[in-house]
XYZ file of C-alpha atoms in Angstrom:
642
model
C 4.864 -11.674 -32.244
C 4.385 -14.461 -29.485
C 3.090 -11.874 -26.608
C 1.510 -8.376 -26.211
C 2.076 -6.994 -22.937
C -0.221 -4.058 -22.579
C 0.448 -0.939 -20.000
C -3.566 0.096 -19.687
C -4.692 3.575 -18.305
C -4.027 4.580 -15.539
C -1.260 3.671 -14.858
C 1.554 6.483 -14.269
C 2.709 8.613 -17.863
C 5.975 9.079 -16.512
C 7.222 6.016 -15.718
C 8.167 2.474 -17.367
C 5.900 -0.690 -15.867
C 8.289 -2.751 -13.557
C 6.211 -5.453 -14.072
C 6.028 -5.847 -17.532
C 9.701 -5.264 -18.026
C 10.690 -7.586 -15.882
C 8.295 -10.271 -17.642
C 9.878 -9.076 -21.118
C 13.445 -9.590 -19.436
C 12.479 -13.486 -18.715
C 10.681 -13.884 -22.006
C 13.603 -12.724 -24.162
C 15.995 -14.192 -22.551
C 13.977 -17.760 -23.220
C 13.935 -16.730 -26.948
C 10.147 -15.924 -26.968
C 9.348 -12.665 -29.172
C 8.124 -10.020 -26.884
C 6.790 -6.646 -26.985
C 5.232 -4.276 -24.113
C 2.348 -1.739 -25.257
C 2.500 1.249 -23.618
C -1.073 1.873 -23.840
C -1.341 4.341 -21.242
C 0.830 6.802 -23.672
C -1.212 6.108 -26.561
C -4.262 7.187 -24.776
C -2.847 10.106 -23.041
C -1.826 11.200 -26.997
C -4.922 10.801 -27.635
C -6.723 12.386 -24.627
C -4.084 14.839 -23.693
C -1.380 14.154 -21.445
C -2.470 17.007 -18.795
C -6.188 15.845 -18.776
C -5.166 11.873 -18.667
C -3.056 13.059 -15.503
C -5.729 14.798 -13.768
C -8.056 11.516 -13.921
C -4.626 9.353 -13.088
C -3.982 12.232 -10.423
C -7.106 11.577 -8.186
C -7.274 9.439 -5.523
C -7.682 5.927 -6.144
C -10.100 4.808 -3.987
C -12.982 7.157 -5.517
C -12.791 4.752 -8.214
C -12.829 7.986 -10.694
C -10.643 5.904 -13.594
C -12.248 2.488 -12.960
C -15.569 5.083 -14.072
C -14.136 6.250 -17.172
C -13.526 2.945 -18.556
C -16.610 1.043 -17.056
C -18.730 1.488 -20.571
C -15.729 0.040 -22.661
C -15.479 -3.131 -20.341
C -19.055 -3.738 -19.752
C -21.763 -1.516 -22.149
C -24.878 -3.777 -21.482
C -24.625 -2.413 -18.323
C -23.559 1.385 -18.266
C -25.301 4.231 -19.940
C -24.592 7.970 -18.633
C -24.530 6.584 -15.381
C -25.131 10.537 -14.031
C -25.794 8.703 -10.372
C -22.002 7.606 -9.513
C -21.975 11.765 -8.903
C -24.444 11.368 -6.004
C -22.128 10.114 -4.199
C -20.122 12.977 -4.439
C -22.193 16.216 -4.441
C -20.029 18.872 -4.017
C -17.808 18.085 -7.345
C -16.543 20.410 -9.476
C -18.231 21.034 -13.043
C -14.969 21.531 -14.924
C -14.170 17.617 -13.164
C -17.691 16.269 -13.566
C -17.539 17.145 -16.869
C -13.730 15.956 -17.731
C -14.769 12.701 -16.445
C -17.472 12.251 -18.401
C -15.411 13.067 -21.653
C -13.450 10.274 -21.041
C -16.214 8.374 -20.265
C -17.103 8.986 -23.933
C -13.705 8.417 -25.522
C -13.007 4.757 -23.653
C -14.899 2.779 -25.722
C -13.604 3.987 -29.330
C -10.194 4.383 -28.234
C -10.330 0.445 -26.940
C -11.995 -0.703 -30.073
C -9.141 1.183 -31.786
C -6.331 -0.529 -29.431
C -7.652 -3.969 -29.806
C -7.221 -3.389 -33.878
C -3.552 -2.520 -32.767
C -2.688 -5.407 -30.954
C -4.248 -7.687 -33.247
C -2.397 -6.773 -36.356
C 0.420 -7.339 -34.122
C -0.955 -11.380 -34.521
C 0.196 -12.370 -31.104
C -0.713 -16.249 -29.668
C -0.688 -14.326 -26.199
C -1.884 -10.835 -24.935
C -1.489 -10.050 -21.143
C -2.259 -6.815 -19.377
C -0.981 -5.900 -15.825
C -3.865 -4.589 -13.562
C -3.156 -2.302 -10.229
C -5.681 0.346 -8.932
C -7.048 1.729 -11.529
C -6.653 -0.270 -14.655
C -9.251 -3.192 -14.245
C -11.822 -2.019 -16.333
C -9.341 -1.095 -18.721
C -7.859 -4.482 -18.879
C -10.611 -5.943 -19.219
C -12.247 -3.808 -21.642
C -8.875 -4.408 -24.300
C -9.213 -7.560 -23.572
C -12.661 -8.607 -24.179
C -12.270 -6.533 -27.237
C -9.774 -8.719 -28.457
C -11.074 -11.909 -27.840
C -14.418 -11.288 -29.583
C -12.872 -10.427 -32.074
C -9.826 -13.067 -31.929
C -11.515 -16.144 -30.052
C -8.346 -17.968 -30.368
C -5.851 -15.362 -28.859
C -4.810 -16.212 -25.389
C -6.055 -13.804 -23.009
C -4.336 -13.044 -19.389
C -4.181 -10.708 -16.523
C -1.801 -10.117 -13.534
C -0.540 -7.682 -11.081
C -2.210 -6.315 -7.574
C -5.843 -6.340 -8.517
C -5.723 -10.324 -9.568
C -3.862 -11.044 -5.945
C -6.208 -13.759 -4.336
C -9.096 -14.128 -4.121
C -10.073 -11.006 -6.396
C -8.108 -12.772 -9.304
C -10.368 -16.070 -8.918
C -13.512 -13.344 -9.143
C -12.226 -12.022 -12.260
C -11.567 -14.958 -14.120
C -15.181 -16.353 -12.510
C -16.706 -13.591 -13.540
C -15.572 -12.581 -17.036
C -15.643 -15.388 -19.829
C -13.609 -13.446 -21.721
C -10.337 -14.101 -19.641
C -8.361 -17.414 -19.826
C -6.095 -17.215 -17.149
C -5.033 -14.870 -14.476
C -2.120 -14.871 -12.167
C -1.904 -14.308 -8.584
C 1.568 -13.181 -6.715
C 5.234 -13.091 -8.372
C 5.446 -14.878 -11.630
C 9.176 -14.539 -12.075
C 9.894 -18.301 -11.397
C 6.779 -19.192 -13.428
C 6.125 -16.849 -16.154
C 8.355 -18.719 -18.977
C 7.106 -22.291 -18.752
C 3.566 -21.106 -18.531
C 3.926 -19.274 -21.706
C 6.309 -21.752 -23.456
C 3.059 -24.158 -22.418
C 0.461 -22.220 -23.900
C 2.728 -21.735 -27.256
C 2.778 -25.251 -27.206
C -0.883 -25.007 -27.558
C -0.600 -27.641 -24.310
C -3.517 -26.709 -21.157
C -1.129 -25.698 -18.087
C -2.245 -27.531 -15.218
C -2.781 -24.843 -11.710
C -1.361 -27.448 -9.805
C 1.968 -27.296 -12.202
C 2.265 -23.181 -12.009
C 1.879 -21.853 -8.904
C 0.194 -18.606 -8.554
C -1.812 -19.385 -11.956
C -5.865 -19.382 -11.179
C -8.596 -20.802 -13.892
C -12.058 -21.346 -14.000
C -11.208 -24.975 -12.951
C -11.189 -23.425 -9.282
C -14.892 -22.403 -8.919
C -15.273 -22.527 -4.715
C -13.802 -19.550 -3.363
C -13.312 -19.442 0.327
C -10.853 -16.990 1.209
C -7.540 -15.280 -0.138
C -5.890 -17.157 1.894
C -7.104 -20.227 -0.012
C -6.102 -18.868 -3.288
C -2.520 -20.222 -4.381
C -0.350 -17.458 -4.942
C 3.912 -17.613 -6.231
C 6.566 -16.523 -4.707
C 10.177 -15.472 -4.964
C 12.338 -16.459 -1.862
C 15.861 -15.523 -3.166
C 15.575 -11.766 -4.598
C 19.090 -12.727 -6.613
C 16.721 -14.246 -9.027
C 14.665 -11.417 -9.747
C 16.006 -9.962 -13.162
C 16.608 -6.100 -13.993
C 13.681 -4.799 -16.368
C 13.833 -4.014 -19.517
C 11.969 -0.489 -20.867
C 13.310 -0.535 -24.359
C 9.493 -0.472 -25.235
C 8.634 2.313 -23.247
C 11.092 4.567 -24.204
C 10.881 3.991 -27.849
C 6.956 4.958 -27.492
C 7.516 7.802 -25.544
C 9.727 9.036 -28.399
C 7.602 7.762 -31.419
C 4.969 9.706 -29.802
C 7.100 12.887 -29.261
C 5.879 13.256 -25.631
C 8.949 14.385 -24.264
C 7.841 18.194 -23.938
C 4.896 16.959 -21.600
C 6.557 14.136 -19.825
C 10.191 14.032 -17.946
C 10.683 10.032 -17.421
C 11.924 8.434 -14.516
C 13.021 4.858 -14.049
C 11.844 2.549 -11.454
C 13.511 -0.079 -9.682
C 12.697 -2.915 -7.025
C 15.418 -3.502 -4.724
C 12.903 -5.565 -2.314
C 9.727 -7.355 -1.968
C 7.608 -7.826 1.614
C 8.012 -5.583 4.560
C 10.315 -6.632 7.644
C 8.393 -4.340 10.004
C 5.089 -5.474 8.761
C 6.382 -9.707 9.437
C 6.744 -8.515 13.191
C 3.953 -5.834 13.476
C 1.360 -5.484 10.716
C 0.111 -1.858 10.393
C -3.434 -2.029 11.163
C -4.398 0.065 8.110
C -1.666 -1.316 5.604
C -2.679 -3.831 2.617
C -0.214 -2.811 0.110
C 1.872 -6.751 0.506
C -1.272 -8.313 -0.355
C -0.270 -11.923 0.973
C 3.961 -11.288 0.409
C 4.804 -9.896 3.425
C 8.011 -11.975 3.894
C 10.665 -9.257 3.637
C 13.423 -10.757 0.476
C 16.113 -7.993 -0.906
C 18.416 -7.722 -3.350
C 22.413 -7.628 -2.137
C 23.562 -4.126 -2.650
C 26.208 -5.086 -5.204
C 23.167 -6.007 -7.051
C 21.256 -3.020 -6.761
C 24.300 -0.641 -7.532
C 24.538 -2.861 -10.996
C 21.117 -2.387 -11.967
C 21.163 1.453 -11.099
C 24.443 1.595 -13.438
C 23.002 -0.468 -16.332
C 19.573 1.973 -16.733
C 21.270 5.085 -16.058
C 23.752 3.994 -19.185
C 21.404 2.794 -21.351
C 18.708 5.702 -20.625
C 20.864 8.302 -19.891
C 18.501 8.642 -16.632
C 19.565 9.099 -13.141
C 16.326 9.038 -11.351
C 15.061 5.985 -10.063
C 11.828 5.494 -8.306
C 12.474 2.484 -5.927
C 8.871 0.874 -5.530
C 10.067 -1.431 -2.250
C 7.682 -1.089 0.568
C 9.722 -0.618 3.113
C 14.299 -0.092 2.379
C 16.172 -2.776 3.661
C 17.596 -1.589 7.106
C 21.413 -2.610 5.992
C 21.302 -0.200 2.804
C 22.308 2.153 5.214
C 25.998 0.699 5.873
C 25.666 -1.491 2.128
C 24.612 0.693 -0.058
C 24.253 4.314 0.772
C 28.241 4.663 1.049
C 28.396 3.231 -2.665
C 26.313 5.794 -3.875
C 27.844 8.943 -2.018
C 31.134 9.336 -3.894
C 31.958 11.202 -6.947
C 31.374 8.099 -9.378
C 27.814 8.259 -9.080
C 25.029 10.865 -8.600
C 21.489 9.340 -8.438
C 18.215 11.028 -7.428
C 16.273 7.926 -6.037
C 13.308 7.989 -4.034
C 12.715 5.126 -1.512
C 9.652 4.106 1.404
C 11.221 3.620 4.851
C 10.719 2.897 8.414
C 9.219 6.129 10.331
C 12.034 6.701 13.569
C 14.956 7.592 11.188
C 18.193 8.467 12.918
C 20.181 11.917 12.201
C 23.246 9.841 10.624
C 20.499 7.567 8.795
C 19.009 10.385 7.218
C 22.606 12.285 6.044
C 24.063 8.897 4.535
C 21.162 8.633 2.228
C 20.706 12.222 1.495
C 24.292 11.874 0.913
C 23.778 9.206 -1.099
C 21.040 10.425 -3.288
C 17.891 9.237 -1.505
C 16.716 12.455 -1.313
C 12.737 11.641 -1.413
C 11.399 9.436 0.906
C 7.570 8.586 2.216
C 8.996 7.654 5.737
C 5.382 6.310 7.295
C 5.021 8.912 9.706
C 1.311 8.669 9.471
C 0.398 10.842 13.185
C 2.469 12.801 15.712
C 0.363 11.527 18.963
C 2.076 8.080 20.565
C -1.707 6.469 21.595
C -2.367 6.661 17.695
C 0.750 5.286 16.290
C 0.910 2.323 19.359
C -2.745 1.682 18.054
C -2.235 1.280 14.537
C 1.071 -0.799 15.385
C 3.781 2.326 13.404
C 6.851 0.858 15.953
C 7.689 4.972 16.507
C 6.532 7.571 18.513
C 5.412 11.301 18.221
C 8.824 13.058 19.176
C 10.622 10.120 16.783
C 8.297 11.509 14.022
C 9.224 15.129 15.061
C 13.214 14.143 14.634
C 12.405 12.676 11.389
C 11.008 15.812 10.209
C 13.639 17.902 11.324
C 16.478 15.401 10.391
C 15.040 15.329 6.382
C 14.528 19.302 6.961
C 18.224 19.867 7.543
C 19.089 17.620 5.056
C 17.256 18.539 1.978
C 15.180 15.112 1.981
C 11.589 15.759 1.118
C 9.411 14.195 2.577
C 6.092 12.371 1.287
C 3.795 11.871 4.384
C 0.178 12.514 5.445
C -1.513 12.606 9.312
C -4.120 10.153 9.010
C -7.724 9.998 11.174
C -10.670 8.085 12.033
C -9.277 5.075 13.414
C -11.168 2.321 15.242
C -10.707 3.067 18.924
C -9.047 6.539 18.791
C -10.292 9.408 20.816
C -10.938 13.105 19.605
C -8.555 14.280 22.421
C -5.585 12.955 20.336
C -6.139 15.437 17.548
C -7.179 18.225 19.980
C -3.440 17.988 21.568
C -1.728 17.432 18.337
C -3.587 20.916 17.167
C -1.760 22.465 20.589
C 1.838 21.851 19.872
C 1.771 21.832 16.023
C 2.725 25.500 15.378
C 5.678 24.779 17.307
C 7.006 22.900 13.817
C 5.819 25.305 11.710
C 9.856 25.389 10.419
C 9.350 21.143 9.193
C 8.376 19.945 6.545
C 4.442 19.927 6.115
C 2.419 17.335 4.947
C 1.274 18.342 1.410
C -2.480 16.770 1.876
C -5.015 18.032 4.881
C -6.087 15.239 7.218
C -6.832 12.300 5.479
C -9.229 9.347 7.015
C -8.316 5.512 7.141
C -9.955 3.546 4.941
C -10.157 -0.550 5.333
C -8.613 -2.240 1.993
C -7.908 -5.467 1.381
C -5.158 -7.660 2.980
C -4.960 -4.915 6.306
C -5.549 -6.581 9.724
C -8.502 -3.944 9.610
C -9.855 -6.040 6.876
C -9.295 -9.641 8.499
C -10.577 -9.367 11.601
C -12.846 -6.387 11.502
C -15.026 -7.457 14.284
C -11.020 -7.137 16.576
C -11.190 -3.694 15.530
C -15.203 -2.851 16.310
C -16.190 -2.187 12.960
C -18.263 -4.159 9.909
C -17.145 -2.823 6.891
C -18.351 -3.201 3.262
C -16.642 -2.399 -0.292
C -16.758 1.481 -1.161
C -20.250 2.590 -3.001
C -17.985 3.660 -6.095
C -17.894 -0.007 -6.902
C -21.552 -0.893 -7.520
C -20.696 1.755 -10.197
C -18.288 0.146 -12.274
C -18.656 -3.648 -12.360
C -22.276 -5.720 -13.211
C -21.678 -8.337 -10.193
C -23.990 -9.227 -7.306
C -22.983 -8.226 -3.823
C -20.781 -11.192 -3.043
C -18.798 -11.057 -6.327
C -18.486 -6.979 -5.738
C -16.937 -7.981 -1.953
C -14.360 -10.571 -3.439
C -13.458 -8.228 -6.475
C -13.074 -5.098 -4.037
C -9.921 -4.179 -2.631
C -10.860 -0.450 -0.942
C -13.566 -0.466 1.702
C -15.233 1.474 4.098
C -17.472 1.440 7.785
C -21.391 0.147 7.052
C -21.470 3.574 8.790
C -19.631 5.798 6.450
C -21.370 8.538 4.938
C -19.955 9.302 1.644
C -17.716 11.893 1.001
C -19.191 15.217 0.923
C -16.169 17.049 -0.778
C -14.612 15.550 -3.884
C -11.900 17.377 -5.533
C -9.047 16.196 -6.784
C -7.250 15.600 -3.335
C -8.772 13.600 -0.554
C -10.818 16.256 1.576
C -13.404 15.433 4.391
C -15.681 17.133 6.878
C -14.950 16.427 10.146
C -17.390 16.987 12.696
C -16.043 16.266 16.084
C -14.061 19.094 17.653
C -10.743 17.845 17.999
C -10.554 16.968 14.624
C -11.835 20.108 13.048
C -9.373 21.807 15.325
C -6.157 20.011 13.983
C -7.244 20.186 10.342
C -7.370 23.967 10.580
C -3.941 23.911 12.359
C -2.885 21.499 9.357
C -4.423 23.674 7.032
C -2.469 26.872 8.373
C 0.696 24.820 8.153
C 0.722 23.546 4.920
C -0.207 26.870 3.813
C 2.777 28.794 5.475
C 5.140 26.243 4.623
C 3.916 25.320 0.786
C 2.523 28.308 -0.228
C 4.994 31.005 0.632
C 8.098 32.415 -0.323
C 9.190 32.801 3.395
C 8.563 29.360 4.933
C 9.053 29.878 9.020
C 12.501 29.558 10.230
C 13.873 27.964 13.472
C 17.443 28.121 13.336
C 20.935 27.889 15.712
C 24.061 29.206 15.275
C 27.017 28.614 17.771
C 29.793 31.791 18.461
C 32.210 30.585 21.201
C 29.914 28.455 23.665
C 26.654 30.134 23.016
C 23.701 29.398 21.039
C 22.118 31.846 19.095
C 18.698 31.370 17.414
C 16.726 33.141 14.754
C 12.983 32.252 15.225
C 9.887 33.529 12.851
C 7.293 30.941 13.341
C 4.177 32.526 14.529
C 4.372 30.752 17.825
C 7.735 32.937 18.552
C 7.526 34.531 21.985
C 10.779 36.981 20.250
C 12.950 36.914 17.291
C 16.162 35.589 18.650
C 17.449 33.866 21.761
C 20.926 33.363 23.098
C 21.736 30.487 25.112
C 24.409 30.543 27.667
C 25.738 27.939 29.989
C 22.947 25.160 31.151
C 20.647 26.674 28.576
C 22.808 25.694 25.760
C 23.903 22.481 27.351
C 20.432 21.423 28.040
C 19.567 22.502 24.394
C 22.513 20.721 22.881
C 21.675 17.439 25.120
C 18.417 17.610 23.450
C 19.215 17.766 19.921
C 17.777 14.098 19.555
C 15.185 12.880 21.642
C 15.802 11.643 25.329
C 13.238 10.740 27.381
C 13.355 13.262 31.127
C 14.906 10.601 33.120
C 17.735 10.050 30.895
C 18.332 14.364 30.643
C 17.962 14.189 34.691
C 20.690 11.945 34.720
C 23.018 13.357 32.337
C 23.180 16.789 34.539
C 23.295 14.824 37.930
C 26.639 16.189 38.423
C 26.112 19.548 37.816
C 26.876 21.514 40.900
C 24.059 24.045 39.777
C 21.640 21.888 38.583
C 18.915 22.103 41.456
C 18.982 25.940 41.302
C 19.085 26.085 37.617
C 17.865 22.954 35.547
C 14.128 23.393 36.214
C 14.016 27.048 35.835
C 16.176 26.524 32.358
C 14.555 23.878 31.455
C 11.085 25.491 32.171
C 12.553 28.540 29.807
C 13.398 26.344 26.676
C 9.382 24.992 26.938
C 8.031 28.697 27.614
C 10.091 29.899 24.102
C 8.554 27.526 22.529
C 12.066 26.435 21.412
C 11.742 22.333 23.293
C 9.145 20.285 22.328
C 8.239 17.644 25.283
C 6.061 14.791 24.434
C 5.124 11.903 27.072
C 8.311 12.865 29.127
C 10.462 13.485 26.101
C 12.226 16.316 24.844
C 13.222 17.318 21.825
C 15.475 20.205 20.828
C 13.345 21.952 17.419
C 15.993 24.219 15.997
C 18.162 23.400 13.209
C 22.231 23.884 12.945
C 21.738 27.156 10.741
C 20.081 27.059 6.990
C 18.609 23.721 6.271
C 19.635 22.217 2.572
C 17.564 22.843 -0.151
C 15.249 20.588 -0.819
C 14.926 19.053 -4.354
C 12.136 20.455 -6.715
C 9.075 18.450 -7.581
C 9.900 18.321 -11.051
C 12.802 16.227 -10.404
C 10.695 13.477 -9.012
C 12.271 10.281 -9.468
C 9.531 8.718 -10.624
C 8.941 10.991 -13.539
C 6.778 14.427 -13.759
C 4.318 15.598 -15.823
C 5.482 19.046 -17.706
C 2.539 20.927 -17.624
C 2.123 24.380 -16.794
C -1.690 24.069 -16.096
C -2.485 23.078 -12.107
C -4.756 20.577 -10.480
C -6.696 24.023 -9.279
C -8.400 24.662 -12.677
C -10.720 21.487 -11.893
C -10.450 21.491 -8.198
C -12.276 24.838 -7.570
């Protein structure tokens, strides 16, 4: 075998790496002998696929996996190591002490890997780091190279982007090379180099970063590769994972999805960066696939998988999809469940072509429903456009993947105050799933770069002096979450991200969150807003607490004042549109006034918004059907969450 490709925890169970199939596509179609460990399936065999989940399952930035596998990548420095739980003081035993049973575990199960892979006797073993499989990288692969000196050792993926990949490779003599950006273009002659037993030059590969490079100045300094024509990006091959999810008989624990990249970059994030947003590291140039393209790939997995769920890992869906690929997808030849990230203000005929289409999950960016937050943190929507998303995917049977976020430099506790006001009036939408989460600084975010724009000095999150045995500049270059020199650290930490807030107007929308999530999640009989028409009157059934009675009829300039605003117009616009009306100074005030009194019109900075939907809304698709895969188990994140 030429190369190992190894798939460390934690990644996700229930899907394929992109990454690594894509680099066994190129590699096999050079003629270079290939094969991708699935590592993250032979621990959670191991480990137990429902207790490797609830590690994978909590947030990343409390550095909770990174923990686990510290003692395996680095035991001169870690012993118990009972102080990273300081910083969280209110965690649950049943999670304190699941943590630190994998704590245990890491380092045989590593020694036991390495054995693995080297009986394999590959020239070349790579692993792909993002979030929280650093220290598990680099654990296999010190492992293997002290006890194979002469095996190449690599690393790649979002951790090694920039300036954090030059710290790695400066830091740990154990690594040869690391790469930095999109190795598509590169990825073959660098290994056809190295089997050549031939020293690739940086210069010659771009993206590739050595210990030749020992001044470090910035990320932006670091060479990273690129792909500018997305036609050139191959479909991935997950032969590999598939055959070890069946060798393994997992398939009563874990239903697999597939995951496809249809894009690379953002095009709202080239003209307005999200203040809080790091995810493109430095790719933000927005490339996609053609359609025809993306349609061909879809076909090919589904047939050779017999899967017809695909996880679409873009950061942002290309706007044209809409007219070049949704209508492909819609007809009877095809019926996909695909999940995709999109642009926040989604239009009503936007959201039926892809729910039409299959694109029936979506994390849409909504991110606040107040206008002075989302213009701050540079979303390109509004509140009431975030409202009309919510009750576009609502009627459609999209669901929705979305959090409100807080603690942003320069807000003002009267936003959240307000927010609490109306928010029972959408107690019928689609809730959030999380309570109110705060912003954190990572890498790559304008937050990060210019910190001192923004008011705020920031440093790397305390979990990190935790995990790695670097000094305080090395643990700043290697970081990629950070926080306010300010921040206290959390004082709740459960298996979801959960705060105290202290100021007034937040407390008072995270109860109101709290209380909607609740009635909308966790009952049988969600709250209904809903219209009917018979003749030229509107009838609506209403059960939301906020109802001022359980049904309305609309007659005459009600219902045409209702109907104008089934999508949001701004009150100029509405004034205009009844300027004719003979009636409308006796009667479009006082009807107007009505709607907002019932609780049935939202208005938001002088726009309105019609709430009810046209009768039952679609069903929306269960959680186990994820795209992306779902873990089967019957036990919930509640038995270690308290």
């Amino acid at each position: 075998m030429s190369v190992c490709l190894v798939n460390m925890p934690y990644a996700s169970m229930a899907r394929p790496s992109i990454a690594l199939g894509l680099i066994k596509t190129y590699l096999s179609k050079a003629g270079l002998a290939c094969q991708v460990i699935d590592a993250n399936l032979l621990y959670a065999k191991k480990a137990g696929v429902k207790y490797t989940y609830l590690v994978e399952a909590i947030n990343h930035e409390h550095m909770a996996g990174e923990w686990t596998f510290a003692p395996a990548a680095f035991p001169e420095m870690h012993g118990e190591d009972l102080a990273y739980f300081e910083l969280f003081p209110n965690i649950h035993k049943n999670l304190k002490t699941l943590l630190q049973q994998h704590r245990a575990y890491t380092p045989r199960f590593v020694r036991e890997l390495a054995d693995d892979v080297i009986a394999r006797n590959p020239k070349i073993v790579g692993c792909t780091s993002t979030f929280q499989q650093n220290c598990a990288s680099l654990a296999l692969l010190r492992a293997i190279k002290q006890k194979r000196p002469d095996i190449i050792t690599m690393m790649g993926g979002a951790n090694c982007e920039g300036i954090m990949g030059q710290t790695l490779i400066n830091a740990f003599d154990w690594l040869d090379f690391v790469f930095s950006g999109e190795c598509d273009e590169t990825i073959v002659p660098l290994i056809q180099t190295l089997l050549a037993n031939e020293m690739p030059i940086e210069s010659q590969f771009e993206g590739l970063l050595t210990r030749q490079t020992q001044t470090i100045a910035s990320d932006t300094a670091i060479t990273r590769a690129a792909v500018e024509d997305m036609s050139n990006v191959e479909m991935p091959n997950y032969d590999d994972y598939f055959a070890t999810l069946e060798q393994l008989a997992l398939s009563d624990e874990i239903n697999p999805g597939l995951v496809l990249e249809t894009s690379r970059g953002c095009w709202w994030g080239a003209k307005a960066h999200c203040t809080f947003c790091g995810l493109n590291g430095m790719g933000m140039d927005y490339r996609a696939k053609p359609a025809n393209t993306v349609l061909n790939e879809m076909d090919t997995l589904f047939f050779r998988h017999k899967i017809n769920r695909f996880e679409v890992v873009d950061n942002i869906m290309a706007a044209e999809y809409i007219k070049t690929l949704t209508p492909h997808l819609s007809g009877d030849e095809r019926y996909y469940e695909i999940f995709y990230e999109t642009k926040a203000n989604l239009k009503e005929h936007q959201v039926k072509a892809m729910a039409d289409a299959g694109i029936r999950w979506i994390q849409p960016g909504l991110e606040s429903l107040n206008d002075d937050f989302l213009k701050l943190v540079r979303k390109g929507t509004t509140a009431i456009q975030n409202v009309a998303t919510l009750k576009w995917c609502t009627q459609f049977g999209v669901r929705l993947f979305w959090n409100l976020l807080s603690n942003i430099p320069g807000e003002k506790d009267s936003w959240y105050s307000d927010m609490a006001d109306w928010l029972p009036m959408i107690a019928h939408l689609q809730a959030p799933r999380q309570n109110l989460i705060k912003v954190r600084y990572p890498r790559f975010s304008p937050y990060f770069d210019a910190p001192e724009r923004w008011g705020i000095s920031i440093k790397p999150l305390a979990s990190y002096r935790h995990i790695y045995p670097l000094d305080d500049e090395q643990l700043t270059n290697i970081a990629y979450f950070f926080e306010s020199n300010s921040e206290e650290p959390p004082a709740n930490y459960k298996l979801e991200t959960s705060y105290e807030f202290s100021q007034p107007g937040h407390t008072k929308l995270e109860k109101a969150l709290k209380l909607w999530i609740q009635q909308y999640w966790g009952t049988q009989e969600t709250p209904q807003l809903t219209m009917t028409f018979v003749d030229n009157d509107i009838l609506i059934e209403d059960t939301r607490d906020i109802a001022t009675q359980p049904q309305h009829c609309l007659r005459g300039i009600d219902a045409e004042i209702y109907l104008a605003c089934h999508t949001p117009i701004h009150h100029d616009a509405l004034m205009r549109k009844f300027a004719d009306n003979a009636n409308m100074n006796n009667n479009f005030k006082t009807a107007l006034q009505m709607l907002q009194n019932n609780k049935l019109l939202l208005k938001n900075n002088q726009r309105y918004l019609a709430l009810a939907l046209n009768g039952k809304a679609a069903e929306l698709p269960k959680l186990e059907n994820f795209p992306g895969g779902y873990i089967k188990t019957a036990e919930t994140l509640n038995s270690l969450n308290g």
